[in-house]
Coordinates of N, CA and C in Angstrom, one line a residue:
Chain A
X1 N -34.4 -11.9 8.9 CA -34.3 -11.4 10.3 C -32.9 -11.0 10.6
X2 N -32.7 -9.8 11.3 CA -31.4 -9.3 11.6 C -30.9 -10.1 12.8
X3 N -29.5 -10.1 12.9 CA -28.9 -10.8 14.0 C -29.2 -10.1 15.3
X4 N -29.3 -8.8 15.3 CA -29.6 -8.0 16.5 C -30.8 -7.2 16.2
X5 N -31.8 -7.3 17.0 CA -33.0 -6.5 16.9 C -33.1 -5.5 18.0
X6 N -33.4 -4.3 17.6 CA -33.6 -3.2 18.6 C -34.7 -2.3 18.1
X7 N -35.6 -1.9 19.0 CA -36.7 -1.1 18.7 C -36.2 0.3 18.5
X8 N -36.5 1.0 17.3 CA -35.9 2.3 17.1 C -36.6 3.4 17.8
X9 N -37.7 3.1 18.5 CA -38.4 4.2 19.2 C -39.1 5.2 18.3
X10 N -39.3 6.4 18.7 CA -38.7 7.0 19.9 C -39.4 6.6 21.2
X11 N -38.6 6.6 22.3 CA -39.1 6.3 23.6 C -39.0 7.6 24.4
X12 N -40.2 8.1 24.8 CA -40.3 9.4 25.5 C -40.7 9.2 26.9
X13 N -39.9 9.7 27.9 CA -40.3 9.5 29.3 C -40.0 10.8 30.0
X14 N -40.7 11.0 31.2 CA -40.5 12.2 32.0 C -39.2 12.1 32.8
X15 N -38.6 13.2 33.0 CA -37.4 13.3 33.8 C -37.6 12.6 35.1
X16 N -36.5 11.9 35.5 CA -36.6 11.2 36.8 C -37.1 9.7 36.7
X17 N -37.6 9.4 35.6 CA -38.1 8.0 35.4 C -37.0 7.0 35.2
X18 N -37.3 5.7 35.4 CA -36.3 4.7 35.1 C -36.6 4.3 33.6
X19 N -35.5 4.2 32.9 CA -35.6 3.9 31.5 C -35.1 2.5 31.3
X20 N -35.7 1.7 30.4 CA -35.3 0.4 30.1 C -35.1 0.3 28.6
X21 N -33.9 0.0 28.1 CA -33.7 -0.2 26.7 C -33.2 -1.6 26.4
X22 N -33.6 -2.2 25.3 CA -33.4 -3.6 25.2 C -33.0 -4.0 23.7
X23 N -32.3 -5.1 23.6 CA -31.9 -5.7 22.4 C -32.1 -7.2 22.5
X24 N -32.5 -7.8 21.4 CA -32.5 -9.3 21.3 C -31.6 -9.7 20.2
X25 N -31.1 -10.9 20.3 CA -30.1 -11.4 19.3 C -30.3 -12.8 19.0
X26 N -29.8 -13.3 17.9 CA -30.1 -14.7 17.5 C -28.8 -15.5 17.6
X27 N -27.6 -15.0 17.6 CA -26.4 -15.7 17.6 C -25.9 -16.0 19.0
X28 N -26.1 -17.3 19.4 CA -25.7 -17.7 20.8 C -24.2 -17.6 21.0
X29 N -23.4 -17.4 20.0 CA -22.0 -17.3 20.2 C -21.5 -15.9 20.7
X30 N -22.4 -14.9 20.7 CA -22.0 -13.6 21.1 C -21.5 -13.7 22.6
X31 N -20.4 -13.1 22.9 CA -19.8 -13.1 24.2 C -19.6 -11.7 24.8
X32 N -19.5 -10.7 23.9 CA -19.2 -9.3 24.3 C -20.3 -8.5 23.9
X33 N -20.8 -7.7 24.9 CA -22.0 -6.9 24.7 C -21.7 -5.4 25.1
X34 N -22.1 -4.5 24.3 CA -21.8 -3.1 24.5 C -23.0 -2.2 24.3
X35 N -23.0 -1.1 25.0 CA -24.0 -0.1 24.7 C -23.3 1.2 24.4
X36 N -23.6 1.8 23.3 CA -23.1 3.1 22.9 C -24.2 4.1 22.9
X37 N -23.8 5.3 23.2 CA -24.7 6.5 23.2 C -24.3 7.4 22.1
X38 N -25.2 7.9 21.4 CA -25.0 8.8 20.3 C -25.8 10.0 20.4
X39 N -25.2 11.1 20.6 CA -25.9 12.4 20.6 C -26.1 12.9 19.2
X40 N -27.1 13.7 19.0 CA -27.4 14.2 17.6 C -26.2 14.8 17.0
X41 N -25.9 14.4 15.8 CA -24.8 15.0 15.0 C -23.4 14.7 15.6
X42 N -23.3 13.6 16.4 CA -22.0 13.2 17.0 C -21.8 11.7 16.7
X43 N -20.6 11.3 16.9 CA -20.3 9.8 16.8 C -20.7 9.1 18.0
X44 N -20.9 7.8 17.9 CA -21.3 6.9 19.0 C -20.1 6.9 20.0
X45 N -20.4 6.8 21.3 CA -19.4 6.7 22.3 C -19.8 5.6 23.2
X46 N -18.8 4.8 23.7 CA -19.0 3.6 24.5 C -19.6 4.1 25.9
X47 N -20.7 3.4 26.3 CA -21.3 3.7 27.5 C -21.0 2.6 28.5
X48 N -21.3 1.4 28.1 CA -21.2 0.2 29.0 C -20.7 -1.0 28.2
X49 N -19.9 -1.8 28.9 CA -19.3 -3.0 28.2 C -19.4 -4.2 29.2
X50 N -19.9 -5.3 28.7 CA -20.1 -6.5 29.5 C -19.6 -7.7 28.8
X51 N -19.0 -8.5 29.5 CA -18.5 -9.8 28.9 C -19.4 -10.9 29.5
X52 N -19.9 -11.7 28.6 CA -20.8 -12.9 29.0 C -22.0 -12.4 29.7
X53 N -22.5 -13.2 30.6 CA -23.8 -12.9 31.3 C -23.6 -12.1 32.6
X54 N -24.7 -11.6 33.1 CA -24.6 -10.9 34.4 C -24.9 -9.4 34.2
X55 N -24.8 -8.7 35.3 CA -25.0 -7.3 35.4 C -23.8 -6.5 35.6
X56 N -23.8 -5.3 35.2 CA -22.7 -4.3 35.4 C -23.3 -3.0 35.7
X57 N -22.8 -2.3 36.7 CA -23.4 -1.0 37.1 C -22.3 0.0 37.0
X58 N -22.8 1.2 36.6 CA -21.9 2.4 36.5 C -22.7 3.6 36.8
X59 N -22.7 4.1 38.0 CA -23.5 5.3 38.3 C -25.0 5.0 38.1
X60 N -25.6 5.8 37.3 CA -27.1 5.6 37.1 C -27.4 4.5 36.0
X61 N -26.4 4.0 35.4 CA -26.5 3.0 34.3 C -26.2 1.6 34.8
X62 N -27.1 0.7 34.4 CA -26.9 -0.8 34.6 C -27.1 -1.5 33.4
X63 N -26.1 -2.3 33.0 CA -26.2 -3.2 31.8 C -26.5 -4.6 32.3
X64 N -27.4 -5.3 31.6 CA -27.8 -6.6 32.0 C -27.8 -7.5 30.8
X65 N -27.2 -8.7 31.0 CA -27.1 -9.7 29.9 C -27.8 -11.0 30.3
X66 N -28.7 -11.5 29.5 CA -29.4 -12.8 29.8 C -29.1 -13.6 28.6
X67 N -28.1 -14.4 28.6 CA -27.7 -15.2 27.4 C -28.7 -16.3 27.2
X68 N -29.3 -16.8 28.2 CA -30.3 -17.9 28.0 C -31.5 -17.4 27.2
X69 N -31.8 -16.2 27.3 CA -33.0 -15.6 26.6 C -32.5 -14.8 25.4
X70 N -31.2 -14.7 25.2 CA -30.6 -13.9 24.1 C -31.1 -12.4 24.2
X71 N -31.0 -11.8 25.3 CA -31.6 -10.5 25.6 C -30.7 -9.7 26.4
X72 N -30.5 -8.4 26.0 CA -29.7 -7.5 26.8 C -30.5 -6.3 27.1
X73 N -30.2 -5.7 28.2 CA -30.9 -4.5 28.6 C -29.9 -3.4 29.2
X74 N -30.3 -2.2 29.0 CA -29.7 -1.0 29.6 C -30.7 -0.3 30.4
X75 N -30.5 -0.1 31.7 CA -31.3 0.6 32.6 C -30.7 2.0 33.0
X76 N -31.5 3.0 32.9 CA -31.0 4.3 33.3 C -31.9 4.8 34.5
X77 N -31.3 5.0 35.7 CA -32.1 5.5 36.8 C -32.1 7.0 36.8
X78 N -33.1 7.6 37.4 CA -33.1 9.0 37.6 C -32.8 9.7 36.3
X79 N -33.5 9.4 35.3 CA -33.1 9.9 33.9 C -33.2 11.4 33.9
X80 N -32.2 12.0 33.1 CA -32.1 13.4 33.0 C -32.3 13.8 31.5
X81 N -32.6 15.1 31.3 CA -32.8 15.5 29.9 C -31.5 15.3 29.1
X82 N -30.3 15.4 29.8 CA -29.0 15.2 29.1 C -28.8 13.7 28.6
X83 N -29.7 12.8 29.1 CA -29.6 11.4 28.6 C -30.3 11.3 27.3
X84 N -31.0 12.3 26.8 CA -31.7 12.2 25.5 C -30.6 12.0 24.4
X85 N -30.8 10.9 23.7 CA -29.8 10.5 22.7 C -30.3 9.2 22.1
X86 N -29.5 8.7 21.1 CA -29.8 7.4 20.6 C -28.9 6.4 21.2
X87 N -29.4 5.3 21.6 CA -28.6 4.2 22.3 C -28.6 3.0 21.4
X88 N -27.3 2.6 21.1 CA -27.1 1.5 20.2 C -26.5 0.4 21.0
X89 N -27.0 -0.8 20.8 CA -26.4 -2.0 21.3 C -25.5 -2.6 20.3
X90 N -24.4 -3.2 20.7 CA -23.5 -3.9 19.8 C -22.9 -5.1 20.5
X91 N -22.6 -6.1 19.7 CA -22.1 -7.4 20.3 C -21.2 -8.1 19.3
X92 N -20.4 -9.0 19.9 CA -19.4 -9.6 19.2 C -19.1 -11.1 19.7
X93 N -18.7 -11.9 18.9 CA -18.4 -13.3 19.3 C -17.1 -13.4 20.0
X94 N -16.2 -12.4 19.8 CA -15.0 -12.4 20.5 C -14.1 -11.3 20.0
X95 N -13.0 -11.1 20.7 CA -12.0 -10.1 20.2 C -11.6 -10.5 18.8
X96 N -11.2 -9.5 18.0 CA -10.8 -9.7 16.6 C -12.0 -10.0 15.7
X97 N -13.2 -9.9 16.2 CA -14.3 -10.1 15.4 C -15.1 -8.8 15.3
X98 N -15.9 -8.7 14.2 CA -16.7 -7.5 14.0 C -17.7 -7.3 15.1
X99 N -18.1 -6.0 15.3 CA -19.2 -5.7 16.2 C -20.5 -5.8 15.3
X100 N -21.5 -6.4 15.8 CA -22.8 -6.4 15.1 C -23.7 -5.5 15.9
X101 N -24.3 -4.5 15.1 CA -25.0 -3.4 15.7 C -26.5 -3.5 15.7
X102 N -27.1 -3.0 16.7 CA -28.6 -2.8 16.6 C -28.9 -1.5 15.9
X103 N -30.1 -1.3 15.6 CA -30.5 -0.1 14.8 C -30.5 1.2 15.7
X104 N -30.5 1.0 17.0 CA -30.5 2.2 17.9 C -31.9 2.6 18.3
X105 N -32.0 3.0 19.6 CA -33.3 3.4 20.1 C -33.1 4.9 20.5
X106 N -34.0 5.7 19.9 CA -34.0 7.2 20.2 C -34.7 7.4 21.5
X107 N -34.0 8.0 22.5 CA -34.6 8.2 23.8 C -34.8 9.7 24.0
X108 N -35.9 10.1 24.5 CA -36.2 11.5 24.8 C -36.7 11.6 26.2
X109 N -35.9 12.4 27.0 CA -36.3 12.7 28.4 C -36.9 14.0 28.5
X110 N -38.2 14.1 28.9 CA -38.9 15.4 28.9 C -38.7 16.0 30.3
X111 N -38.3 17.3 30.3 CA -38.1 18.0 31.6 C -39.4 18.1 32.3
Chain B
X1 N -6.0 14.8 25.2 CA -7.3 14.1 25.0 C -7.3 13.4 23.7
X2 N -7.0 12.1 23.7 CA -6.9 11.4 22.4 C -8.2 11.2 21.8
X3 N -8.4 11.5 20.6 CA -9.6 11.2 19.9 C -9.4 11.0 18.4
X4 N -10.3 10.4 17.8 CA -10.3 10.2 16.3 C -10.8 11.4 15.6
X5 N -10.0 11.8 14.6 CA -10.4 13.0 13.9 C -10.7 12.7 12.5
X6 N -11.7 13.4 11.9 CA -12.2 13.1 10.5 C -12.3 14.4 9.8
X7 N -11.9 14.4 8.5 CA -12.1 15.6 7.7 C -12.5 15.1 6.3
X8 N -13.4 15.9 5.6 CA -14.0 17.1 6.2 C -15.2 16.7 7.1
X9 N -15.7 17.7 7.8 CA -16.9 17.3 8.6 C -18.2 17.3 7.8
X10 N -18.2 18.2 6.8 CA -19.3 18.3 5.9 C -18.8 18.3 4.4
X11 N -19.6 17.7 3.5 CA -19.2 17.7 2.1 C -20.5 17.7 1.3
X12 N -20.6 18.7 0.4 CA -21.7 18.7 -0.5 C -21.1 18.6 -1.9
X13 N -21.5 17.7 -2.7 CA -20.9 17.5 -4.0 C -22.0 17.1 -5.0
X14 N -21.6 17.2 -6.3 CA -22.6 16.8 -7.3 C -22.3 15.3 -7.8
X15 N -23.4 14.7 -8.2 CA -23.3 13.3 -8.7 C -22.1 13.2 -9.7
X16 N -21.4 12.2 -9.6 CA -20.3 11.9 -10.5 C -18.9 12.4 -10.0
X17 N -18.9 13.2 -9.0 CA -17.7 13.8 -8.5 C -17.0 12.8 -7.6
X18 N -15.7 12.9 -7.4 CA -14.9 12.1 -6.5 C -15.0 12.7 -5.1
X19 N -15.1 11.9 -4.1 CA -15.2 12.3 -2.7 C -14.1 11.5 -2.0
X20 N -13.3 12.3 -1.2 CA -12.3 11.7 -0.4 C -12.5 12.1 1.1
X21 N -12.6 11.1 1.9 CA -12.7 11.4 3.4 C -11.5 10.8 4.1
X22 N -11.1 11.6 5.1 CA -9.8 11.2 5.8 C -10.1 11.0 7.3
X23 N -9.3 10.1 7.9 CA -9.4 9.8 9.3 C -8.1 9.7 9.9
X24 N -7.9 10.2 11.1 CA -6.7 10.0 11.8 C -7.1 9.3 13.1
X25 N -6.7 8.0 13.1 CA -7.0 7.2 14.3 C -6.3 7.7 15.6
X26 N -6.7 7.2 16.7 CA -6.0 7.5 17.9 C -4.6 6.9 17.9
X27 N -3.6 7.7 18.3 CA -2.2 7.3 18.2 C -2.1 6.0 19.0
X28 N -1.5 5.0 18.3 CA -1.3 3.7 19.0 C -2.3 2.6 18.7
X29 N -3.5 3.1 18.2 CA -4.5 2.1 17.8 C -4.1 1.4 16.5
X30 N -4.4 0.1 16.5 CA -4.0 -0.6 15.3 C -5.2 -1.3 14.5
X31 N -6.4 -0.9 14.9 CA -7.5 -1.3 14.1 C -8.3 0.0 13.7
X32 N -8.8 0.0 12.5 CA -9.5 1.1 11.9 C -10.8 0.6 11.2
X33 N -11.9 1.2 11.5 CA -13.2 0.8 10.9 C -13.8 2.0 10.1
X34 N -14.4 1.8 9.0 CA -15.2 2.8 8.3 C -16.6 2.3 8.3
X35 N -17.5 3.2 8.8 CA -19.0 2.9 8.9 C -19.7 3.9 8.1
X36 N -20.9 3.5 7.6 CA -21.8 4.5 7.0 C -23.1 4.4 7.8
X37 N -23.7 5.6 8.1 CA -24.9 5.6 8.9 C -26.0 6.3 8.2
X38 N -27.1 5.7 8.0 CA -28.3 6.3 7.4 C -29.5 6.0 8.3
X39 N -30.6 6.8 8.1 CA -31.8 6.6 8.9 C -32.4 5.2 8.6
X40 N -32.3 4.8 7.3 CA -32.9 3.6 6.9 C -32.2 2.3 7.3
X41 N -30.8 2.4 7.1 CA -30.0 1.2 7.3 C -29.3 1.2 8.6
X42 N -29.2 2.3 9.3 CA -28.5 2.3 10.6 C -27.0 2.4 10.3
X43 N -26.2 1.7 11.2 CA -24.8 1.7 11.1 C -24.3 0.5 10.3
X44 N -23.6 0.7 9.2 CA -23.2 -0.4 8.3 C -21.7 -0.3 8.3
X45 N -21.0 -1.5 8.5 CA -19.6 -1.6 8.4 C -19.2 -1.6 6.9
X46 N -18.3 -0.7 6.5 CA -17.8 -0.7 5.1 C -16.5 -1.4 5.0
X47 N -15.6 -1.1 5.9 CA -14.2 -1.7 5.8 C -13.6 -1.7 7.2
X48 N -12.6 -2.7 7.3 CA -12.0 -2.9 8.6 C -10.5 -3.2 8.3
X49 N -9.6 -2.4 9.0 CA -8.2 -2.6 8.8 C -7.6 -3.0 10.2
X50 N -6.6 -3.9 10.1 CA -5.8 -4.3 11.3 C -4.4 -4.1 10.9
X51 N -3.6 -3.4 11.7 CA -2.2 -3.1 11.4 C -2.1 -2.6 9.9
X52 N -3.0 -1.8 9.5 CA -3.0 -1.2 8.2 C -3.4 -2.1 7.0
X53 N -3.5 -3.4 7.3 CA -3.9 -4.3 6.3 C -5.5 -4.5 6.3
X54 N -6.1 -4.4 5.1 CA -7.5 -4.6 5.0 C -7.9 -6.0 5.3
X55 N -8.8 -6.1 6.3 CA -9.3 -7.5 6.6 C -10.6 -7.8 6.1
X56 N -11.5 -6.8 6.0 CA -12.8 -7.0 5.5 C -13.4 -5.8 4.9
X57 N -13.7 -5.8 3.6 CA -14.3 -4.7 2.9 C -15.6 -5.2 2.2
X58 N -16.1 -6.3 2.7 CA -17.3 -6.9 2.0 C -18.5 -6.0 2.0
X59 N -18.6 -5.1 3.0 CA -19.7 -4.2 3.0 C -19.6 -3.0 2.1
X60 N -18.6 -2.9 1.3 CA -18.3 -1.7 0.5 C -18.6 -2.0 -1.0
X61 N -19.3 -1.2 -1.6 CA -19.5 -1.3 -3.1 C -18.2 -1.2 -3.8
X62 N -17.7 -2.3 -4.3 CA -16.3 -2.3 -4.8 C -16.1 -1.4 -6.1
X63 N -17.2 -1.3 -6.8 CA -17.0 -0.6 -8.1 C -16.8 0.9 -7.9
X64 N -17.2 1.5 -6.8 CA -17.0 2.9 -6.6 C -16.3 3.3 -5.3
X65 N -16.2 2.4 -4.4 CA -15.6 2.8 -3.1 C -14.3 2.1 -3.0
X66 N -13.4 2.8 -2.3 CA -12.1 2.2 -2.0 C -11.6 2.8 -0.7
X67 N -10.9 2.0 0.1 CA -10.4 2.4 1.4 C -8.9 2.0 1.5
X68 N -8.1 2.8 2.1 CA -6.7 2.6 2.2 C -6.2 3.1 3.5
X69 N -5.0 2.6 3.9 CA -4.3 3.2 5.0 C -2.8 3.4 4.6
X70 N -2.6 4.6 4.0 CA -1.2 4.9 3.5 C -0.2 4.8 4.7
X71 N -0.5 5.2 5.9 CA 0.3 5.0 7.0 C -0.5 4.8 8.3
X72 N 0.1 4.6 9.4 CA -0.6 4.3 10.6 C -1.4 5.4 11.1
X73 N -1.2 6.6 10.7 CA -1.9 7.8 11.2 C -2.9 8.3 10.2
X74 N -3.2 7.6 9.1 CA -4.1 8.1 8.1 C -4.9 7.0 7.5
X75 N -6.2 7.1 7.5 CA -7.0 6.2 6.7 C -7.9 7.0 5.8
X76 N -8.1 6.5 4.6 CA -8.9 7.3 3.6 C -10.0 6.4 3.0
X77 N -11.1 7.0 2.7 CA -12.3 6.4 2.1 C -12.6 7.3 0.9
X78 N -12.6 6.6 -0.3 CA -12.9 7.4 -1.5 C -14.1 6.8 -2.2
X79 N -14.9 7.7 -2.8 CA -16.0 7.3 -3.6 C -15.8 8.0 -5.0
X80 N -15.8 7.2 -6.0 CA -15.7 7.7 -7.4 C -16.3 6.7 -8.4
X81 N -17.3 7.2 -9.1 CA -18.0 8.4 -8.9 C -19.1 8.4 -7.9
X82 N -19.4 9.5 -7.2 CA -20.4 9.5 -6.2 C -21.8 9.6 -6.8
X83 N -22.7 9.0 -6.0 CA -24.2 9.0 -6.4 C -25.0 9.5 -5.3
X84 N -26.2 10.0 -5.6 CA -27.1 10.5 -4.5 C -27.3 9.5 -3.4
X85 N -27.4 8.2 -3.7 CA -27.6 7.2 -2.7 C -26.5 7.1 -1.7
X86 N -25.3 7.7 -2.0 CA -24.2 7.7 -1.1 C -24.3 8.7 0.0
X87 N -25.3 9.5 -0.1 CA -25.5 10.6 1.0 C -25.8 9.9 2.3
X88 N -25.0 10.2 3.3 CA -25.0 9.5 4.6 C -24.0 10.2 5.5
X89 N -23.9 9.8 6.7 CA -22.8 10.2 7.6 C -21.8 9.0 7.6
X90 N -20.5 9.3 7.4 CA -19.5 8.3 7.3 C -18.6 8.5 8.6
X91 N -18.5 7.4 9.3 CA -17.8 7.4 10.6 C -16.5 6.6 10.4
X92 N -15.5 7.0 11.0 CA -14.3 6.3 11.2 C -14.2 6.0 12.7
X93 N -13.7 4.8 13.0 CA -13.5 4.4 14.4 C -12.2 3.6 14.5
X94 N -11.5 3.7 15.7 CA -10.3 3.0 15.8 C -10.3 2.3 17.2
X95 N -9.4 1.3 17.3 CA -9.3 0.5 18.5 C -8.0 -0.3 18.5
X96 N -8.0 -1.2 19.5 CA -6.8 -2.1 19.6 C -7.2 -3.5 19.3
X97 N -6.3 -4.2 18.7 CA -6.5 -5.6 18.5 C -6.7 -6.3 19.9
X98 N -7.5 -7.3 20.0 CA -7.9 -8.0 21.2 C -8.7 -7.2 22.2
X99 N -9.1 -6.0 21.7 CA -10.1 -5.2 22.5 C -11.3 -4.9 21.7
X100 N -12.5 -5.0 22.2 CA -13.7 -4.9 21.4 C -14.1 -3.4 21.3
X101 N -13.7 -2.6 22.2 CA -14.1 -1.2 22.2 C -13.6 -0.5 20.9
X102 N -14.5 0.3 20.3 CA -14.2 1.1 19.2 C -14.5 2.6 19.6
X103 N -13.6 3.4 19.2 CA -13.7 4.9 19.5 C -14.0 5.6 18.2
X104 N -15.1 6.3 18.2 CA -15.6 6.9 16.9 C -15.1 8.3 16.8
X105 N -14.9 8.7 15.5 CA -14.7 10.1 15.2 C -16.1 10.8 15.1
X106 N -16.0 12.1 14.8 CA -17.3 12.9 14.7 C -18.1 12.7 13.4
X107 N -17.5 12.0 12.4 CA -18.2 11.7 11.2 C -18.0 12.8 10.1
X108 N -18.2 12.3 8.9 CA -18.3 13.2 7.7 C -19.7 13.1 7.2
X109 N -20.4 14.3 7.1 CA -21.7 14.3 6.6 C -21.7 14.6 5.2
X110 N -22.0 13.6 4.3 CA -21.9 13.7 2.9 C -23.3 13.9 2.2
X111 N -23.4 14.9 1.4 CA -24.6 15.1 0.6 C -24.2 15.1 -0.9
X112 N -24.8 14.2 -1.6 CA -24.5 14.1 -3.1 C -25.8 14.5 -3.8
X113 N -25.6 15.6 -4.6 CA -26.8 16.1 -5.3 C -27.0 15.6 -6.7

């Protein structure tokens, strides 16, 4: 079993829908949680960063961490075709430690 | 606009040939990571440097892969000899010690025939 599990999708939703992307993990020591977005034929770019539990909001994006359930989510409101990409979760036990990556979920927003 | 640069962007080579990939981290960044991405395995960490010193290269096949940082502005990843199973996209990322964020380059797309 991998340390970080993420459904590879693809997840296809109509434009304007709310999207929920999720990762589960097994290491309770993880403290730092990130979401990266990767467009086709590009490198991943940081989208959201959360330390420990709780929610963080940035525009249409909300990152949520539930450490008791070892579950993190990324919500996208009012989804746009430009949100079509692969979303990778990544997490770490602390600074100076490696990021552990999910497999990535391919998201398709249909106009 | 600070960004990680990688060369070449694309490389097609024949099995057995040497491949060298280069990365210029963001100026001032003191951590460098080499990743390999494939459809089957996703993103795999190959090597990790901090202040130019290799900290972890356990993800790298030692018999054919080598990673170095000759100076703070250049990181290299070499494959010798290359094999078809090495075909993948190789990403370099850089960051700062005590910060978790990694900034990725555009990748080198390698095809070994």
